[in-house]
PDB file of C-alpha atoms in Angstrom:
ATOM      1  CA  MET A   1     130.773 106.711  42.461  1.00 35.00           C
ATOM      2  CA  PRO A   2     134.315 105.888  41.380  1.00 37.00           C
ATOM      3  CA  SER A   3     134.438 104.371  37.944  1.00 34.00           C
ATOM      4  CA  GLY A   4     136.707 101.937  36.194  1.00 34.00           C
ATOM      5  CA  ALA A   5     137.193  98.208  35.954  1.00 35.00           C
ATOM      6  CA  ALA A   6     138.868  98.035  39.348  1.00 43.00           C
ATOM      7  CA  TRP A   7     135.738  99.058  41.234  1.00 50.00           C
ATOM      8  CA  LYS A   8     133.050  96.414  41.648  1.00 55.00           C
ATOM      9  CA  ASN A   9     130.117  97.726  43.676  1.00 55.00           C
ATOM     10  CA  LEU A  10     126.956  95.707  44.188  1.00 52.00           C
ATOM     11  CA  THR A  11     124.715  98.306  45.772  1.00 48.00           C
ATOM     12  CA  ALA A  12     122.220  97.642  48.499  1.00 39.00           C
ATOM     13  CA  ASN A  13     119.102  98.692  46.641  1.00 35.00           C
ATOM     14  CA  ARG A  14     119.541  96.160  43.846  1.00 34.00           C
ATOM     15  CA  GLN A  15     118.254  92.630  44.198  1.00 32.00           C
ATOM     16  CA  TRP A  16     121.417  91.321  42.642  1.00 33.00           C
ATOM     17  CA  LEU A  17     121.705  87.569  42.392  1.00 33.00           C
ATOM     18  CA  GLY A  18     124.757  87.119  40.210  1.00 34.00           C
ATOM     19  CA  ILE A  19     128.430  86.853  41.053  1.00 39.00           C
ATOM     20  CA  LEU A  20     131.375  88.904  39.875  1.00 46.00           C
ATOM     21  CA  MET A  21     134.967  87.855  40.250  1.00 51.00           C
ATOM     22  CA  MET A  22     138.202  89.749  39.989  1.00 56.00           C
ATOM     23  CA  THR A  23     141.875  88.869  40.206  1.00 51.00           C
ATOM     24  CA  ALA A  24     144.797  91.229  40.679  1.00 50.00           C
ATOM     25  CA  GLU A  25     148.403  91.311  41.791  1.00 48.00           C
ATOM     26  CA  ILE A  26     149.125  93.250  44.982  1.00 48.00           C
ATOM     27  CA  ASN A  27     152.510  94.900  45.484  1.00 51.00           C
ATOM     28  CA  ILE A  28     154.069  92.109  43.362  1.00 35.00           C
ATOM     29  CA  GLN A  29     154.020  89.732  46.336  1.00 61.00           C
ATOM     30  CA  CYS A  30     150.813  87.751  45.887  1.00 70.00           C
ATOM     31  CA  SER A  31     147.616  87.551  43.893  1.00 88.00           C
ATOM     32  CA  VAL A  32     144.139  88.050  45.288  1.00 93.00           C
ATOM     33  CA  HIS A  33     140.981  86.561  43.832  1.00 94.00           C
ATOM     34  CA  VAL A  34     137.757  88.210  44.969  1.00 96.00           C
ATOM     35  CA  THR A  35     134.171  87.161  44.437  1.00 97.00           C
ATOM     36  CA  GLY A  36     130.959  88.101  46.193  1.00 98.00           C
ATOM     37  CA  ILE A  37     127.210  87.915  46.189  1.00 98.00           C
ATOM     38  CA  THR A  38     124.406  89.751  47.963  1.00 98.00           C
ATOM     39  CA  ASP A  39     120.853  88.413  48.145  1.00 98.00           C
ATOM     40  CA  THR A  40     117.618  89.890  49.474  1.00 98.00           C
ATOM     41  CA  GLY A  41     116.683  86.649  51.220  1.00 98.00           C
ATOM     42  CA  ARG A  42     113.195  85.221  51.506  1.00 98.00           C
ATOM     43  CA  ALA A  43     111.607  87.411  54.169  1.00 96.00           C
ATOM     44  CA  ARG A  44     112.631  90.978  53.243  1.00 94.00           C
ATOM     45  CA  ASP A  45     111.242  93.033  50.388  1.00 93.00           C
ATOM     46  CA  HIS A  46     114.451  94.964  49.707  1.00 94.00           C
ATOM     47  CA  ASN A  47     118.177  94.611  50.230  1.00 97.00           C
ATOM     48  CA  GLU A  48     120.028  96.926  52.622  1.00 97.00           C
ATOM     49  CA  ASP A  49     123.355  95.100  52.340  1.00 98.00           C
ATOM     50  CA  ALA A  50     126.119  96.271  50.028  1.00 98.00           C
ATOM     51  CA  ILE A  51     129.334  94.608  48.930  1.00 98.00           C
ATOM     52  CA  ALA A  52     132.252  95.981  46.958  1.00 98.00           C
ATOM     53  CA  TRP A  53     135.861  95.325  46.129  1.00 97.00           C
ATOM     54  CA  ASP A  54     138.826  96.843  44.357  1.00 93.00           C
ATOM     55  CA  ALA A  55     141.162  93.929  43.732  1.00 88.00           C
ATOM     56  CA  PRO A  56     144.068  95.936  42.258  1.00 90.00           C
ATOM     57  CA  HIS A  57     144.210  97.880  45.533  1.00 93.00           C
ATOM     58  CA  GLY A  58     143.714  94.743  47.654  1.00 94.00           C
ATOM     59  CA  LEU A  59     140.376  95.860  49.055  1.00 97.00           C
ATOM     60  CA  ALA A  60     137.235  93.876  49.957  1.00 98.00           C
ATOM     61  CA  MET A  61     134.261  95.349  51.854  1.00 98.00           C
ATOM     62  CA  LEU A  62     130.782  94.506  53.098  1.00 99.00           C
ATOM     63  CA  ALA A  63     128.146  96.637  54.844  1.00 99.00           C
ATOM     64  CA  ASP A  64     124.757  95.791  56.382  1.00 98.00           C
ATOM     65  CA  GLY A  65     122.616  98.930  56.525  1.00 98.00           C
ATOM     66  CA  MET A  66     119.832  99.852  58.911  1.00 95.00           C
ATOM     67  CA  GLY A  67     117.308 102.665  59.183  1.00 87.00           C
ATOM     68  CA  GLY A  68     113.707 103.533  58.403  1.00 72.00           C
ATOM     69  CA  HIS A  69     112.261 104.421  54.997  1.00 70.00           C
ATOM     70  CA  ASN A  70     114.802 102.182  53.266  1.00 76.00           C
ATOM     71  CA  ALA A  71     117.594 104.426  54.584  1.00 95.00           C
ATOM     72  CA  GLY A  72     119.703 101.383  55.402  1.00 97.00           C
ATOM     73  CA  ASP A  73     120.592 100.863  51.781  1.00 96.00           C
ATOM     74  CA  VAL A  74     121.649 104.506  51.542  1.00 98.00           C
ATOM     75  CA  ALA A  75     123.929 104.120  54.566  1.00 98.00           C
ATOM     76  CA  SER A  76     125.599 100.928  53.339  1.00 98.00           C
ATOM     77  CA  ARG A  77     126.131 102.366  49.861  1.00 98.00           C
ATOM     78  CA  LEU A  78     127.541 105.666  51.158  1.00 98.00           C
ATOM     79  CA  CYS A  79     129.848 103.763  53.481  1.00 98.00           C
ATOM     80  CA  LEU A  80     131.446 101.636  50.780  1.00 98.00           C
ATOM     81  CA  GLU A  81     131.621 104.422  48.213  1.00 98.00           C
ATOM     82  CA  THR A  82     133.357 106.725  50.687  1.00 98.00           C
ATOM     83  CA  LEU A  83     135.786 104.039  51.804  1.00 98.00           C
ATOM     84  CA  ASN A  84     136.711 103.209  48.239  1.00 97.00           C
ATOM     85  CA  GLU A  85     137.193 106.856  47.320  1.00 97.00           C
ATOM     86  CA  VAL A  86     139.424 107.651  50.299  1.00 98.00           C
ATOM     87  CA  LEU A  87     141.426 104.428  50.148  1.00 97.00           C
ATOM     88  CA  GLN A  88     141.953 104.489  46.411  1.00 96.00           C
ATOM     89  CA  ALA A  89     143.193 108.087  46.463  1.00 96.00           C
ATOM     90  CA  ALA A  90     145.632 107.353  49.297  1.00 96.00           C
ATOM     91  CA  LEU A  91     146.900 104.034  47.947  1.00 96.00           C
ATOM     92  CA  ASP A  92     147.633 105.627  44.585  1.00 94.00           C
ATOM     93  CA  LYS A  93     150.067 107.937  46.409  1.00 92.00           C
ATOM     94  CA  PRO A  94     151.601 105.604  49.023  1.00 88.00           C
ATOM     95  CA  ARG A  95     154.486 107.940  49.816  1.00 85.00           C
ATOM     96  CA  HIS A  96     151.980 110.154  51.635  1.00 84.00           C
ATOM     97  CA  LEU A  97     150.880 107.390  54.035  1.00 90.00           C
ATOM     98  CA  ARG A  98     151.878 107.891  57.660  1.00 88.00           C
ATOM     99  CA  PRO A  99     151.731 105.570  60.707  1.00 90.00           C
ATOM    100  CA  ASN A 100     150.033 106.750  63.889  1.00 88.00           C
ATOM    101  CA  LYS A 101     150.008 105.658  67.545  1.00 82.00           C
ATOM    102  CA  GLY A 102     151.687 102.313  67.027  1.00 87.00           C
ATOM    103  CA  MET A 103     149.607 101.437  63.966  1.00 93.00           C
ATOM    104  CA  SER A 104     151.071 100.755  60.534  1.00 96.00           C
ATOM    105  CA  LYS A 105     150.530 103.185  57.678  1.00 96.00           C
ATOM    106  CA  HIS A 106     147.847 100.992  56.138  1.00 97.00           C
ATOM    107  CA  ALA A 107     146.009 100.364  59.402  1.00 97.00           C
ATOM    108  CA  THR A 108     146.039 104.101  60.106  1.00 97.00           C
ATOM    109  CA  LEU A 109     144.623 104.734  56.646  1.00 97.00           C
ATOM    110  CA  VAL A 110     141.827 102.229  57.206  1.00 98.00           C
ATOM    111  CA  ARG A 111     140.818 103.827  60.498  1.00 97.00           C
ATOM    112  CA  ARG A 112     140.855 107.288  58.932  1.00 97.00           C
ATOM    113  CA  SER A 113     138.732 106.051  56.041  1.00 98.00           C
ATOM    114  CA  VAL A 114     136.100 104.572  58.360  1.00 99.00           C
ATOM    115  CA  ASN A 115     135.968 107.849  60.283  1.00 98.00           C
ATOM    116  CA  LYS A 116     135.355 109.688  57.015  1.00 99.00           C
ATOM    117  CA  ALA A 117     132.575 107.277  56.039  1.00 99.00           C
ATOM    118  CA  ASN A 118     130.968 107.790  59.436  1.00 99.00           C
ATOM    119  CA  THR A 119     130.961 111.560  58.928  1.00 99.00           C
ATOM    120  CA  VAL A 120     129.500 111.305  55.421  1.00 99.00           C
ATOM    121  CA  ILE A 121     126.607 109.113  56.576  1.00 98.00           C
ATOM    122  CA  PHE A 122     125.889 111.162  59.702  1.00 98.00           C
ATOM    123  CA  ASP A 123     125.930 114.438  57.758  1.00 98.00           C
ATOM    124  CA  ASN A 124     123.666 112.990  55.059  1.00 97.00           C
ATOM    125  CA  ALA A 125     121.110 112.010  57.694  1.00 96.00           C
ATOM    126  CA  ALA A 126     121.308 115.475  59.237  1.00 96.00           C
ATOM    127  CA  VAL A 127     120.055 117.127  56.028  1.00 97.00           C
ATOM    128  CA  ASN A 128     117.559 114.367  55.195  1.00 95.00           C
ATOM    129  CA  PRO A 129     115.198 114.013  58.196  1.00 93.00           C
ATOM    130  CA  GLU A 130     113.654 110.835  56.823  1.00 93.00           C
ATOM    131  CA  ARG A 131     117.082 109.206  57.141  1.00 96.00           C
ATOM    132  CA  LYS A 132     117.689 110.205  60.750  1.00 94.00           C
ATOM    133  CA  GLY A 133     119.356 107.388  62.668  1.00 94.00           C
ATOM    134  CA  MET A 134     120.489 105.476  59.605  1.00 98.00           C
ATOM    135  CA  GLY A 135     123.726 103.583  59.869  1.00 98.00           C
ATOM    136  CA  THR A 136     125.509 100.438  58.843  1.00 98.00           C
ATOM    137  CA  THR A 137     127.791  97.684  60.015  1.00 98.00           C
ATOM    138  CA  LEU A 138     131.096  97.202  58.247  1.00 99.00           C
ATOM    139  CA  ALA A 139     133.528  94.363  57.596  1.00 99.00           C
ATOM    140  CA  MET A 140     136.560  94.968  55.428  1.00 99.00           C
ATOM    141  CA  VAL A 141     140.030  93.694  54.569  1.00 99.00           C
ATOM    142  CA  LEU A 142     142.881  95.616  52.974  1.00 98.00           C
ATOM    143  CA  PHE A 143     145.745  93.460  51.696  1.00 97.00           C
ATOM    144  CA  TYR A 144     149.246  94.804  51.168  1.00 95.00           C
ATOM    145  CA  GLU A 145     152.587  93.028  50.842  1.00 92.00           C
ATOM    146  CA  ASP A 146     152.193  89.981  53.131  1.00 93.00           C
ATOM    147  CA  ARG A 147     149.724  91.652  55.497  1.00 96.00           C
ATOM    148  CA  ALA A 148     145.967  91.895  55.924  1.00 98.00           C
ATOM    149  CA  VAL A 149     144.388  94.841  57.722  1.00 98.00           C
ATOM    150  CA  VAL A 150     140.988  93.752  59.046  1.00 99.00           C
ATOM    151  CA  ALA A 151     138.466  96.311  60.287  1.00 99.00           C
ATOM    152  CA  HIS A 152     134.900  95.948  61.478  1.00 99.00           C
ATOM    153  CA  VAL A 153     132.084  97.807  63.164  1.00 99.00           C
ATOM    154  CA  GLY A 154     128.968  95.972  64.361  1.00 98.00           C
ATOM    155  CA  ASP A 155     128.157  92.312  63.803  1.00 97.00           C
ATOM    156  CA  SER A 156     129.256  91.726  60.227  1.00 98.00           C
ATOM    157  CA  ARG A 157     132.156  89.305  60.389  1.00 99.00           C
ATOM    158  CA  VAL A 158     135.506  88.431  58.883  1.00 99.00           C
ATOM    159  CA  TYR A 159     136.713  84.823  58.933  1.00 99.00           C
ATOM    160  CA  ARG A 160     139.978  83.309  57.721  1.00 99.00           C
ATOM    161  CA  LEU A 161     140.337  79.803  56.345  1.00 99.00           C
ATOM    162  CA  ARG A 162     143.894  78.513  56.677  1.00 98.00           C
ATOM    163  CA  GLY A 163     144.964  74.913  56.271  1.00 97.00           C
ATOM    164  CA  GLY A 164     141.360  73.750  56.201  1.00 97.00           C
ATOM    165  CA  THR A 165     140.488  75.404  59.524  1.00 99.00           C
ATOM    166  CA  LEU A 166     138.096  78.345  59.780  1.00 99.00           C
ATOM    167  CA  GLU A 167     138.803  81.056  62.356  1.00 99.00           C
ATOM    168  CA  GLN A 168     136.555  83.990  63.221  1.00 98.00           C
ATOM    169  CA  ILE A 169     138.854  87.013  63.135  1.00 99.00           C
ATOM    170  CA  THR A 170     136.383  89.645  64.331  1.00 98.00           C
ATOM    171  CA  ALA A 171     134.297  89.759  67.506  1.00 96.00           C
ATOM    172  CA  ASP A 172     130.749  91.084  67.193  1.00 96.00           C
ATOM    173  CA  HIS A 173     130.037  94.505  68.637  1.00 96.00           C
ATOM    174  CA  SER A 174     126.726  93.355  70.086  1.00 91.00           C
ATOM    175  CA  LEU A 175     124.816  93.473  73.348  1.00 91.00           C
ATOM    176  CA  VAL A 176     124.596  89.690  73.517  1.00 88.00           C
ATOM    177  CA  ARG A 177     128.360  89.303  73.139  1.00 83.00           C
ATOM    178  CA  GLU A 178     128.890  91.742  76.004  1.00 86.00           C
ATOM    179  CA  LEU A 179     126.430  89.831  78.184  1.00 87.00           C
ATOM    180  CA  LEU A 180     128.136  86.563  77.258  1.00 86.00           C
ATOM    181  CA  GLU A 181     131.583  87.903  78.143  1.00 83.00           C
ATOM    182  CA  LYS A 182     130.289  89.132  81.516  1.00 85.00           C
ATOM    183  CA  GLY A 183     128.820  85.707  82.231  1.00 86.00           C
ATOM    184  CA  ALA A 184     125.307  87.145  82.447  1.00 89.00           C
ATOM    185  CA  ILE A 185     123.999  84.610  79.921  1.00 87.00           C
ATOM    186  CA  SER A 186     125.114  81.208  78.650  1.00 86.00           C
ATOM    187  CA  ALA A 187     126.064  80.350  75.083  1.00 83.00           C
ATOM    188  CA  GLU A 188     122.767  78.497  74.716  1.00 81.00           C
ATOM    189  CA  GLU A 189     120.809  81.509  75.982  1.00 83.00           C
ATOM    190  CA  ALA A 190     122.690  83.778  73.596  1.00 82.00           C
ATOM    191  CA  GLU A 191     121.460  81.853  70.565  1.00 80.00           C
ATOM    192  CA  ASN A 192     117.821  82.732  71.245  1.00 80.00           C
ATOM    193  CA  ASN A 193     118.226  85.982  73.152  1.00 84.00           C
ATOM    194  CA  PRO A 194     115.689  88.600  71.963  1.00 83.00           C
ATOM    195  CA  TYR A 195     118.474  91.205  71.913  1.00 81.00           C
ATOM    196  CA  ARG A 196     120.886  89.185  69.790  1.00 80.00           C
ATOM    197  CA  HIS A 197     120.582  91.659  66.897  1.00 83.00           C
ATOM    198  CA  VAL A 198     121.221  94.762  69.007  1.00 91.00           C
ATOM    199  CA  ILE A 199     124.637  96.106  68.039  1.00 95.00           C
ATOM    200  CA  THR A 200     126.730  98.396  70.208  1.00 95.00           C
ATOM    201  CA  ARG A 201     128.654 100.093  67.386  1.00 96.00           C
ATOM    202  CA  ALA A 202     127.673 101.256  63.915  1.00 98.00           C
ATOM    203  CA  VAL A 203     128.948 103.529  61.174  1.00 98.00           C
ATOM    204  CA  GLY A 204     127.015 106.782  60.770  1.00 97.00           C
ATOM    205  CA  VAL A 205     124.569 106.675  63.675  1.00 97.00           C
ATOM    206  CA  ARG A 206     126.572 109.023  65.906  1.00 97.00           C
ATOM    207  CA  PRO A 207     129.027 111.842  65.142  1.00 98.00           C
ATOM    208  CA  ARG A 208     131.917 109.474  65.842  1.00 97.00           C
ATOM    209  CA  THR A 209     132.480 105.753  65.719  1.00 98.00           C
ATOM    210  CA  VAL A 210     135.332 103.449  66.669  1.00 96.00           C
ATOM    211  CA  ALA A 211     136.345 100.791  64.184  1.00 98.00           C
ATOM    212  CA  GLU A 212     138.171  97.773  65.549  1.00 98.00           C
ATOM    213  CA  VAL A 213     141.285  97.474  63.399  1.00 98.00           C
ATOM    214  CA  GLN A 214     143.783  94.621  63.507  1.00 98.00           C
ATOM    215  CA  GLU A 215     146.655  93.592  61.293  1.00 98.00           C
ATOM    216  CA  LEU A 216     147.470  89.976  60.470  1.00 97.00           C
ATOM    217  CA  GLU A 217     150.073  88.054  58.560  1.00 96.00           C
ATOM    218  CA  ALA A 218     148.656  86.897  55.241  1.00 96.00           C
ATOM    219  CA  GLN A 219     149.901  83.767  53.488  1.00 95.00           C
ATOM    220  CA  PRO A 220     149.333  82.297  50.031  1.00 95.00           C
ATOM    221  CA  GLY A 221     146.407  79.913  50.367  1.00 96.00           C
ATOM    222  CA  ASP A 222     144.593  82.013  52.962  1.00 97.00           C
ATOM    223  CA  VAL A 223     140.917  82.605  52.256  1.00 98.00           C
ATOM    224  CA  PHE A 224     139.110  85.515  53.893  1.00 99.00           C
ATOM    225  CA  LEU A 225     135.325  85.466  54.166  1.00 99.00           C
ATOM    226  CA  LEU A 226     133.337  88.624  54.857  1.00 99.00           C
ATOM    227  CA  CYS A 227     129.661  88.085  55.681  1.00 99.00           C
ATOM    228  CA  SER A 228     126.571  89.738  57.108  1.00 98.00           C
ATOM    229  CA  ASP A 229     124.533  88.274  59.952  1.00 97.00           C
ATOM    230  CA  GLY A 230     122.015  87.021  57.420  1.00 97.00           C
ATOM    231  CA  LEU A 231     124.470  84.170  56.879  1.00 99.00           C
ATOM    232  CA  THR A 232     125.828  83.542  60.364  1.00 97.00           C
ATOM    233  CA  ASP A 233     122.419  83.641  62.062  1.00 94.00           C
ATOM    234  CA  LEU A 234     121.352  80.615  60.027  1.00 97.00           C
ATOM    235  CA  VAL A 235     124.513  78.750  59.024  1.00 98.00           C
ATOM    236  CA  SER A 236     126.958  77.435  61.626  1.00 97.00           C
ATOM    237  CA  ASP A 237     130.695  78.043  61.490  1.00 98.00           C
ATOM    238  CA  ALA A 238     131.223  74.310  61.000  1.00 98.00           C
ATOM    239  CA  VAL A 239     129.030  74.283  57.900  1.00 99.00           C
ATOM    240  CA  ILE A 240     130.688  77.437  56.566  1.00 99.00           C
ATOM    241  CA  GLU A 241     134.095  75.804  57.034  1.00 99.00           C
ATOM    242  CA  ASP A 242     133.013  72.630  55.276  1.00 99.00           C
ATOM    243  CA  THR A 243     131.521  74.614  52.388  1.00 99.00           C
ATOM    244  CA  LEU A 244     134.751  76.518  51.806  1.00 99.00           C
ATOM    245  CA  VAL A 245     136.941  73.429  52.122  1.00 98.00           C
ATOM    246  CA  VAL A 246     134.948  71.245  49.737  1.00 98.00           C
ATOM    247  CA  ALA A 247     134.778  74.089  47.197  1.00 97.00           C
ATOM    248  CA  GLY A 248     138.330  73.199  46.247  1.00 94.00           C
ATOM    249  CA  GLY A 249     139.117  76.731  45.148  1.00 95.00           C
ATOM    250  CA  ASN A 250     135.890  77.272  43.213  1.00 97.00           C
ATOM    251  CA  TRP A 251     134.935  80.390  45.129  1.00 97.00           C
ATOM    252  CA  ARG A 252     132.048  81.215  42.810  1.00 94.00           C
ATOM    253  CA  CYS A 253     130.336  77.987  43.813  1.00 97.00           C
ATOM    254  CA  ALA A 254     131.240  78.460  47.467  1.00 98.00           C
ATOM    255  CA  ALA A 255     129.638  81.908  47.579  1.00 98.00           C
ATOM    256  CA  GLN A 256     126.460  80.669  45.927  1.00 98.00           C
ATOM    257  CA  ARG A 257     126.324  77.624  48.193  1.00 99.00           C
ATOM    258  CA  LEU A 258     126.526  79.787  51.325  1.00 99.00           C
ATOM    259  CA  ILE A 259     123.685  81.986  50.090  1.00 99.00           C
ATOM    260  CA  ASP A 260     121.600  78.914  49.271  1.00 99.00           C
ATOM    261  CA  LEU A 261     122.217  77.412  52.704  1.00 99.00           C
ATOM    262  CA  ALA A 262     120.952  80.561  54.422  1.00 99.00           C
ATOM    263  CA  ASN A 263     117.906  80.801  52.166  1.00 99.00           C
ATOM    264  CA  ASN A 264     117.102  77.122  52.643  1.00 98.00           C
ATOM    265  CA  SER A 265     117.137  77.756  56.395  1.00 98.00           C
ATOM    266  CA  GLY A 266     114.545  80.499  56.088  1.00 98.00           C
ATOM    267  CA  GLY A 267     116.396  83.463  54.591  1.00 98.00           C
ATOM    268  CA  ARG A 268     115.099  85.759  57.326  1.00 95.00           C
ATOM    269  CA  ASP A 269     117.439  88.614  56.443  1.00 96.00           C
ATOM    270  CA  ASN A 270     119.505  89.942  53.578  1.00 98.00           C
ATOM    271  CA  ILE A 271     122.496  87.667  52.993  1.00 98.00           C
ATOM    272  CA  SER A 272     125.876  88.814  51.726  1.00 99.00           C
ATOM    273  CA  VAL A 273     129.280  87.194  51.365  1.00 99.00           C
ATOM    274  CA  VAL A 274     132.594  88.298  49.900  1.00 99.00           C
ATOM    275  CA  ILE A 275     135.414  85.782  49.479  1.00 98.00           C
ATOM    276  CA  ALA A 276     139.012  86.932  48.996  1.00 98.00           C
ATOM    277  CA  ALA A 277     141.511  84.152  48.290  1.00 97.00           C
ATOM    278  CA  LEU A 278     145.257  84.722  48.239  1.00 96.00           C
ATOM    279  CA  GLY A 279     147.329  82.982  45.614  1.00 90.00           C
ATOM    280  CA  GLY A 280     151.034  82.296  45.472  1.00 64.00           C
ATOM    281  CA  PRO A 281     153.892  84.647  44.638  1.00 56.00           C
ATOM    282  CA  CYS A 282     153.253  86.543  41.440  1.00 40.00           C
TER     283      CYS A 282
END
């Protein structure tokens, strides 16, 4: 695992209940404050989520692992470690970055990094039969200059709070979302559909995956929330928005409050959140 103060990794196999926070300047244009927490929840006996960030490089990540024999925590950990390793090495030598197929240099780098993580997880499962089929979701943001590159695979989400309004940036890669878009089920039916946790994309399950990558304008005051479905299955977007707004910039308290809300509603799954808040010009 990469070492150094810049790398904060809260691995999936630890029942970690504390909060770390980090602040850094990015490309001398803004400051980013990152905090996160991962919790086992009340129904599971181990945690297969992982969260990590590297604030000096403008990176925040979250993964929700899956697989038998506790292989989910291996997948989520391998995913974030690989992403950090590839991204850190490339960002330390930015002159080598290249755009590709209409994507910016940083968006291209993110896609390449996810592809590498997919290969690492898939190859690990190939030589460890007990881990066959393991994989993970992914939600991540890479900040640079006045931009935010958002990437996701599966149903872990990225939200943005701007001007007191919460917006879901990512769209779940899930069977229920596909059925909803086709008009096969209603929004009410989707909430209780028995297949609502079936995802249509993952990192590491197959030889290749396709990350959905988008690039957004980032402004001072923006707050990005990364979260696993352990939060969004139990806490509505309206409540999440209210929690972030009333936090008044105390992101430590906001993260803990979101975890508590999910646990107080049953805590059926592992629950993870990462909050990245952009400050003003440095």
